[in-house]
Short mmCIF file of C-alpha atoms in Angstrom, two decimals:
data_model
loop_
_atom_site.label_atom_id
_atom_site.label_comp_id
_atom_site.label_asym_id
_atom_site.label_seq_id
_atom_site.Cartn_x
_atom_site.Cartn_y
_atom_site.Cartn_z
CA MET A 671 -6.53 24.16 -8.83
CA ASP A 672 -5.34 27.77 -9.04
CA ASP A 673 -6.81 28.52 -5.60
CA GLU A 674 -4.62 25.84 -3.97
CA PRO A 675 -0.97 26.69 -4.71
CA GLY A 676 1.37 23.75 -4.56
CA PHE A 677 -1.22 20.98 -4.82
CA ASP A 678 -0.79 20.53 -8.59
CA ASP A 679 2.99 20.42 -8.17
CA PHE A 680 2.68 17.85 -5.38
CA VAL A 681 0.42 15.64 -7.51
CA ALA A 682 2.72 15.93 -10.54
CA GLU A 683 5.81 15.04 -8.50
CA GLN A 684 4.35 12.27 -6.33
CA THR A 685 1.87 10.38 -8.52
CA ASP A 686 4.29 7.68 -9.69
CA ALA A 687 5.60 7.05 -6.17
CA LEU A 688 2.05 6.93 -4.80
CA LEU A 689 1.00 4.48 -7.53
CA ARG A 690 3.91 2.20 -6.61
CA TYR A 691 2.97 2.46 -2.92
CA GLY A 692 -0.67 1.71 -3.75
CA TYR A 693 0.40 -1.27 -5.85
CA VAL A 694 2.44 -2.67 -2.98
CA LEU A 695 -0.56 -2.24 -0.66
CA THR A 696 -3.18 -3.68 -2.98
CA GLY A 697 -1.26 -5.99 -5.31
CA ASN A 698 -3.36 -4.73 -8.21
CA PRO A 699 -2.60 -1.74 -10.48
CA HIS A 700 -6.28 -0.86 -10.90
CA ASP A 701 -6.97 -0.86 -7.17
CA ALA A 702 -3.74 1.11 -6.67
CA ALA A 703 -4.92 3.79 -9.09
CA ASP A 704 -8.31 3.98 -7.34
CA LEU A 705 -6.60 4.22 -3.96
CA VAL A 706 -4.32 7.03 -5.13
CA GLN A 707 -7.22 8.90 -6.68
CA GLU A 708 -9.34 8.71 -3.53
CA ALA A 709 -6.41 9.71 -1.30
CA LEU A 710 -5.61 12.71 -3.52
CA VAL A 711 -9.26 13.81 -3.45
CA ARG A 712 -9.12 13.75 0.34
CA LEU A 713 -5.76 15.53 0.34
CA CYS A 714 -7.17 18.26 -1.90
CA GLY A 715 -9.90 18.96 0.64
CA ALA A 716 -7.37 19.18 3.47
CA TRP A 717 -4.58 20.82 1.45
CA PRO A 718 -4.54 24.26 3.17
CA ARG A 719 -4.27 22.64 6.61
CA VAL A 720 -1.86 19.87 5.60
CA ARG A 721 0.39 22.22 3.63
CA ARG A 722 0.88 24.46 6.69
CA LYS A 723 1.19 21.84 9.45
CA ASP A 724 2.12 18.40 8.19
CA SER A 725 3.97 16.64 5.45
CA PRO A 726 1.54 16.16 2.53
CA HIS A 727 3.42 13.01 1.54
CA SER A 728 2.88 11.42 4.98
CA TYR A 729 -0.75 12.52 5.02
CA VAL A 730 -1.58 10.96 1.66
CA ARG A 731 0.28 7.70 2.44
CA THR A 732 -1.50 7.36 5.78
CA THR A 733 -4.79 8.07 4.03
CA MET A 734 -4.03 5.38 1.46
CA ALA A 735 -3.21 2.81 4.14
CA ARG A 736 -6.40 3.61 6.04
CA LEU A 737 -8.54 3.49 2.90
CA HIS A 738 -7.02 0.14 2.00
CA ILE A 739 -7.68 -1.23 5.47
CA SER A 740 -11.26 0.03 5.45
CA VAL A 741 -11.88 -2.07 2.34
CA TRP A 742 -10.83 -5.31 3.99
CA ARG A 743 -12.70 -4.43 7.13
CA ARG A 744 -15.88 -4.09 5.07
CA ARG A 745 -15.41 -7.10 2.83
CA ARG A 746 -13.15 -9.37 4.89
CA ARG A 747 -12.50 -11.37 1.71
CA GLU A 748 -10.62 -10.76 -1.47
CA GLN A 749 -11.83 -11.56 -4.94
CA LEU A 750 -9.09 -13.74 -6.38
CA THR A 751 -8.86 -14.42 -10.08
CA GLY A 752 -6.83 -16.88 -12.10
CA GLU A 753 -5.67 -14.29 -14.61
CA PRO A 754 -4.45 -10.80 -13.72
CA PRO A 755 -6.20 -7.93 -15.50
CA GLU A 756 -4.57 -5.97 -18.28
CA ARG A 757 -1.87 -3.67 -16.95
CA VAL A 758 -2.37 0.05 -17.36
CA HIS A 759 0.68 1.86 -16.01
CA HIS A 760 3.50 -0.30 -17.37
CA GLU A 761 6.17 2.31 -16.77
CA VAL A 762 5.29 2.61 -13.07
CA PHE A 763 5.06 -1.07 -12.15
CA LEU A 764 7.70 -3.78 -12.36
CA PRO A 765 7.93 -5.94 -15.48
CA ASP A 766 6.52 -9.47 -15.29
CA GLU A 767 9.90 -11.16 -14.82
CA GLU A 768 10.51 -9.14 -11.64
CA GLN A 769 7.12 -9.87 -10.05
CA GLY A 770 7.98 -13.00 -7.97
CA LEU A 771 8.00 -11.53 -4.46
CA TRP A 772 5.29 -9.02 -5.32
CA GLN A 773 2.99 -11.81 -6.49
CA GLU A 774 3.62 -13.72 -3.28
CA LEU A 775 2.94 -10.54 -1.29
CA ALA A 776 -0.28 -9.97 -3.23
CA ALA A 777 -1.40 -13.52 -2.34
CA LEU A 778 -1.30 -12.73 1.40
CA PRO A 779 -4.47 -11.69 3.23
CA ARG A 780 -4.97 -7.91 3.23
CA ARG A 781 -4.10 -7.37 6.89
CA GLN A 782 -0.84 -9.32 6.66
CA ARG A 783 0.10 -7.55 3.43
CA ALA A 784 -0.66 -4.12 4.92
CA VAL A 785 1.43 -4.85 8.02
CA LEU A 786 4.39 -6.07 5.96
CA VAL A 787 4.19 -3.12 3.57
CA LEU A 788 4.06 -0.62 6.42
CA ARG A 789 6.89 -2.36 8.27
CA TYR A 790 9.33 -3.01 5.44
CA TYR A 791 8.34 -0.57 2.69
CA GLU A 792 7.41 2.38 4.92
CA GLN A 793 9.85 1.45 7.73
CA LEU A 794 7.22 2.10 10.44
CA SER A 795 7.49 0.75 13.97
CA ASP A 796 4.92 -1.68 15.37
CA ALA A 797 3.33 1.12 17.38
CA ASP A 798 3.04 3.35 14.30
CA ILE A 799 1.58 0.50 12.25
CA ALA A 800 -0.94 -0.24 14.99
CA GLU A 801 -1.97 3.42 15.02
CA VAL A 802 -2.31 3.64 11.23
CA LEU A 803 -4.32 0.42 10.95
CA GLY A 804 -6.32 0.83 14.15
CA ILE A 805 -5.18 -2.50 15.62
CA SER A 806 -3.10 -3.49 18.65
CA SER A 807 0.70 -3.82 18.58
CA GLY A 808 0.32 -7.52 19.40
CA THR A 809 -1.88 -7.97 16.33
CA VAL A 810 0.74 -6.17 14.25
CA ARG A 811 3.44 -8.58 15.44
CA SER A 812 1.29 -11.69 14.93
CA GLN A 813 0.20 -10.58 11.44
CA ALA A 814 3.82 -9.82 10.50
CA PHE A 815 4.93 -13.23 11.79
CA ARG A 816 2.19 -15.05 9.87
CA GLY A 817 2.80 -13.05 6.70
CA LEU A 818 6.56 -13.62 6.78
CA ASP A 819 6.02 -17.31 7.50
CA LYS A 820 3.77 -17.63 4.44
CA LEU A 821 6.28 -15.75 2.28
CA ARG A 822 9.14 -17.97 3.48
CA SER A 823 7.18 -21.14 2.82
CA SER A 824 6.40 -19.99 -0.72
CA LEU A 825 10.05 -19.40 -1.63
CA PRO A 826 11.65 -21.99 -3.90
CA ALA A 827 13.92 -24.47 -2.13
CA THR A 828 17.03 -22.84 -3.64
CA ASN A 829 16.22 -19.49 -1.99
CA ARG A 830 15.42 -20.99 1.41
CA SER A 831 19.09 -21.57 2.15
CA LEU A 832 19.55 -17.77 1.99
CA ARG A 833 17.38 -17.21 5.07
#
């Protein structure tokens, strides 16, 4: 991409962080890689504008969140499997023994997972989450409440006393 200075550097520096963000959104390393790839393709097309006006990092993360949401708006259902697929990017994702909360997060419905990721991983306000996902602030709060309730109920009894 010699005609787009800075894009290659951005991709080289941010790919691992974007893969982790995509994994938190999707709960699947393969879907995370697809999400990152699609978001970077869109960023490449908008690079001259984004580079001058906005933060490329914010642009690509917002694009990833919107792409992820568009998938569950189209399908409205996830394809759950009993066995996770082979892992590709072992160095980017957490080892199996550290997956507890992430597995519980991945078991949530897409909308609840997206709201929780944007609230606690991205530190966005309810209004910002509503804008990114195209839903009302009330829906953001109700989805966060339901998602947190499901996560709390799935914790082992020993961890519940920590709440």
